[in-house]
C-alpha positions as semicolon CSV with decimal commas, in nm:
position;residue;x (nm);y (nm);z (nm)
1;M;-10,201;17,283;4,971
2;N;-10,185;17,257;4,590
3;D;-10,497;17,355;4,397
4;L;-10,529;17,090;4,128
5;K;-10,762;17,250;3,873
6;A;-10,613;17,052;3,582
7;I;-10,405;16,734;3,570
8;A;-10,214;16,600;3,270
9;V;-10,233;16,223;3,242
10;F;-9,967;16,026;3,055
11;C;-10,084;15,682;2,940
12;A;-10,091;15,432;2,655
13;S;-10,258;15,464;2,316
14;S;-10,319;15,088;2,331
15;E;-10,539;14,900;2,579
16;G;-10,299;14,620;2,669
17;N;-10,430;14,298;2,824
18;D;-10,479;14,386;3,192
19;T;-10,845;14,469;3,256
20;K;-10,756;14,619;3,596
21;I;-10,551;14,889;3,423
22;I;-10,845;14,974;3,198
23;S;-11,094;14,988;3,485
24;E;-10,861;15,202;3,700
25;A;-10,808;15,442;3,409
26;E;-11,184;15,477;3,377
27;T;-11,215;15,530;3,752
28;L;-10,950;15,802;3,736
29;G;-11,138;15,976;3,454
30;K;-11,461;15,962;3,656
31;T;-11,285;16,082;3,973
32;L;-11,130;16,381;3,797
33;A;-11,472;16,476;3,656
34;N;-11,644;16,438;3,994
35;E;-11,379;16,653;4,162
36;N;-11,405;16,918;3,890
37;I;-11,047;16,862;3,776
38;T;-10,984;16,916;3,405
39;L;-10,818;16,622;3,231
40;V;-10,535;16,719;2,998
41;Y;-10,413;16,432;2,781
42;G;-10,287;16,329;2,438
43;A;-10,624;16,358;2,255
44;A;-10,659;15,998;2,129
45;K;-10,990;15,812;2,137
46;I;-10,816;15,472;2,140
47;G;-10,634;15,275;2,408
48;I;-10,605;15,373;2,774
49;M;-10,603;15,735;2,655
50;G;-10,948;15,697;2,507
51;K;-11,083;15,512;2,812
52;I;-10,986;15,782;3,061
53;A;-11,111;16,063;2,837
54;Q;-11,447;15,900;2,771
55;A;-11,498;15,822;3,141
56;S;-11,436;16,186;3,227
57;L;-11,667;16,311;2,951
58;D;-11,939;16,061;3,049
59;N;-11,933;16,213;3,399
60;H;-11,958;16,572;3,270
61;G;-11,587;16,641;3,311
62;K;-11,381;16,889;3,112
63;V;-11,126;16,723;2,883
64;I;-10,854;16,901;2,685
65;G;-10,668;16,699;2,423
66;V;-10,329;16,807;2,287
67;I;-10,192;16,636;1,979
68;P;-9,936;16,710;1,706
69;E;-10,075;16,726;1,354
70;F;-9,885;16,418;1,231
71;L;-10,039;16,194;1,501
72;K;-10,402;16,285;1,434
73;L;-10,460;15,983;1,210
74;K;-10,225;15,737;1,383
75;E;-10,372;15,793;1,730
76;V;-10,728;15,842;1,597
77;V;-10,806;16,178;1,752
78;H;-11,109;16,207;1,981
79;L;-11,348;16,461;1,824
80;G;-11,585;16,486;2,122
81;L;-11,351;16,665;2,362
82;T;-11,420;16,989;2,544
83;E;-11,121;17,138;2,365
84;L;-10,873;17,004;2,107
85;I;-10,536;17,172;2,064
86;T;-10,315;17,083;1,767
87;T;-9,940;17,144;1,784
88;D;-9,666;17,133;1,521
89;N;-9,458;16,867;1,695
90;M;-9,415;16,646;2,003
91;H;-9,208;16,900;2,195
92;E;-9,477;17,167;2,158
93;R;-9,735;16,909;2,269
94;K;-9,550;16,844;2,595
95;L;-9,491;17,214;2,658
96;K;-9,863;17,285;2,609
97;M;-9,966;16,999;2,839
98;H;-9,728;17,133;3,103
99;E;-9,861;17,486;3,061
100;L;-10,225;17,374;3,101
101;S;-10,171;17,153;3,407
102;D;-10,126;17,189;3,783
103;G;-9,989;16,835;3,820
104;F;-9,920;16,511;3,636
105;I;-10,025;16,148;3,671
106;T;-9,865;15,860;3,484
107;L;-10,062;15,542;3,423
108;P;-9,920;15,219;3,279
109;G;-9,793;15,255;2,923
110;G;-9,503;15,196;2,687
111;F;-9,203;15,393;2,565
112;G;-9,400;15,712;2,498
113;T;-9,553;15,710;2,846
114;L;-9,214;15,659;3,011
115;E;-9,060;15,932;2,797
116;E;-9,327;16,179;2,909
117;L;-9,284;16,081;3,274
118;F;-8,906;16,111;3,271
119;E;-8,905;16,439;3,082
120;I;-9,150;16,601;3,323
121;I;-8,963;16,472;3,629
122;T;-8,632;16,591;3,478
123;W;-8,786;16,935;3,434
124;A;-8,881;16,927;3,804
125;Q;-8,530;16,815;3,900
126;L;-8,391;17,112;3,707
127;G;-8,633;17,350;3,875
128;L;-8,828;17,428;3,558
129;H;-9,152;17,355;3,745
130;Q;-9,264;17,266;4,098
131;K;-9,581;17,075;4,017
132;P;-9,661;16,738;4,179
133;I;-9,587;16,427;3,972
134;G;-9,782;16,112;4,049
135;L;-9,722;15,753;3,942
136;L;-10,033;15,535;3,967
137;N;-9,886;15,188;4,018
138;I;-10,185;14,977;3,910
139;N;-10,147;14,604;3,979
140;G;-9,777;14,654;4,056
141;F;-9,712;14,756;3,694
142;Y;-9,428;14,990;3,795
143;N;-9,270;14,775;4,071
144;D;-8,964;14,694;3,859
145;L;-8,921;15,057;3,756
146;I;-8,939;15,173;4,119
147;S;-8,683;14,907;4,210
148;M;-8,456;15,037;3,931
149;L;-8,486;15,393;4,063
150;E;-8,397;15,270;4,413
151;T;-8,089;15,101;4,263
152;M;-7,993;15,432;4,100
153;V;-8,014;15,598;4,443
154;A;-7,811;15,318;4,606
155;K;-7,541;15,349;4,337
156;G;-7,517;15,726;4,391
157;L;-7,651;15,812;4,045
158;L;-7,982;15,959;4,160
159;K;-8,021;16,185;4,462
160;M;-8,283;16,077;4,714
161;A;-8,433;16,427;4,700
162;N;-8,491;16,382;4,327
163;F;-8,627;16,029;4,372
164;K;-8,881;16,178;4,611
165;L;-9,008;16,411;4,339
166;L;-9,210;16,110;4,221
167;I;-9,525;16,041;4,425
168;V;-9,601;15,669;4,400
169;E;-9,940;15,524;4,497
170;D;-10,163;15,234;4,394
171;D;-10,484;15,409;4,501
172;I;-10,632;15,702;4,309
173;N;-10,770;15,893;4,608
174;R;-10,452;15,856;4,813
175;L;-10,247;15,968;4,513
176;L;-10,457;16,282;4,463
177;D;-10,438;16,358;4,836
178;K;-10,058;16,328;4,833
179;M;-10,039;16,549;4,524
180;R;-10,251;16,814;4,695
181;H;-10,020;16,807;4,998
182;Y;-9,696;16,791;4,799
183;K;-9,439;17,040;4,928
184;R;-9,276;17,229;4,647
185;Q;-8,900;17,181;4,625
186;P;-8,667;17,483;4,620
187;V;-8,527;17,575;4,278
188;P;-8,153;17,497;4,257
189;K;-7,944;17,810;4,318
190;W;-7,724;17,742;4,015
191;L;-8,025;17,751;3,780
192;K;-8,068;18,082;3,600
193;A;-8,340;18,177;3,352
194;D;-8,086;18,222;3,073
195;R;-7,964;17,862;3,113
196;T;-8,298;17,692;3,051
């Protein structure tokens, strides 16, 4: 069983127009706090990012924000976090979030959210980490994406084993349970430390 002491959450810096997404983000923040799981996220106080962070803080949770210097004004950094880490660039931000976390959850978002999800799942595919990766499919937000991934498998462009690296759920508690019981995949034999 995986010990999830800290989870990185990838989500939007805007709120969007679906109130269910906002309420589920807040519920996730509260759940992480109540289960004593540190939230690691992008440090903004606006959008879905701000909602999940504030919900965790309001329930006495530990929240670590990681943000590159150039985004501090654009994303309106949250100054009430447990810890704020500033990086030089986006790549360092993602490396730090990976380093601090035992697993990852992606909420609805835009290009940046998808980029974070696909980079972290590509790292898993390459054997650079063996941490569980969850996709919280609120209100069917990711149905079309999941269908696209299934098409990639059907066309022989994505291995089923790699598709299964992504844990998809529409319920927070079931998602966390599946992440805790996720079986780590073996690292590919062709992967050597000097090739990463």
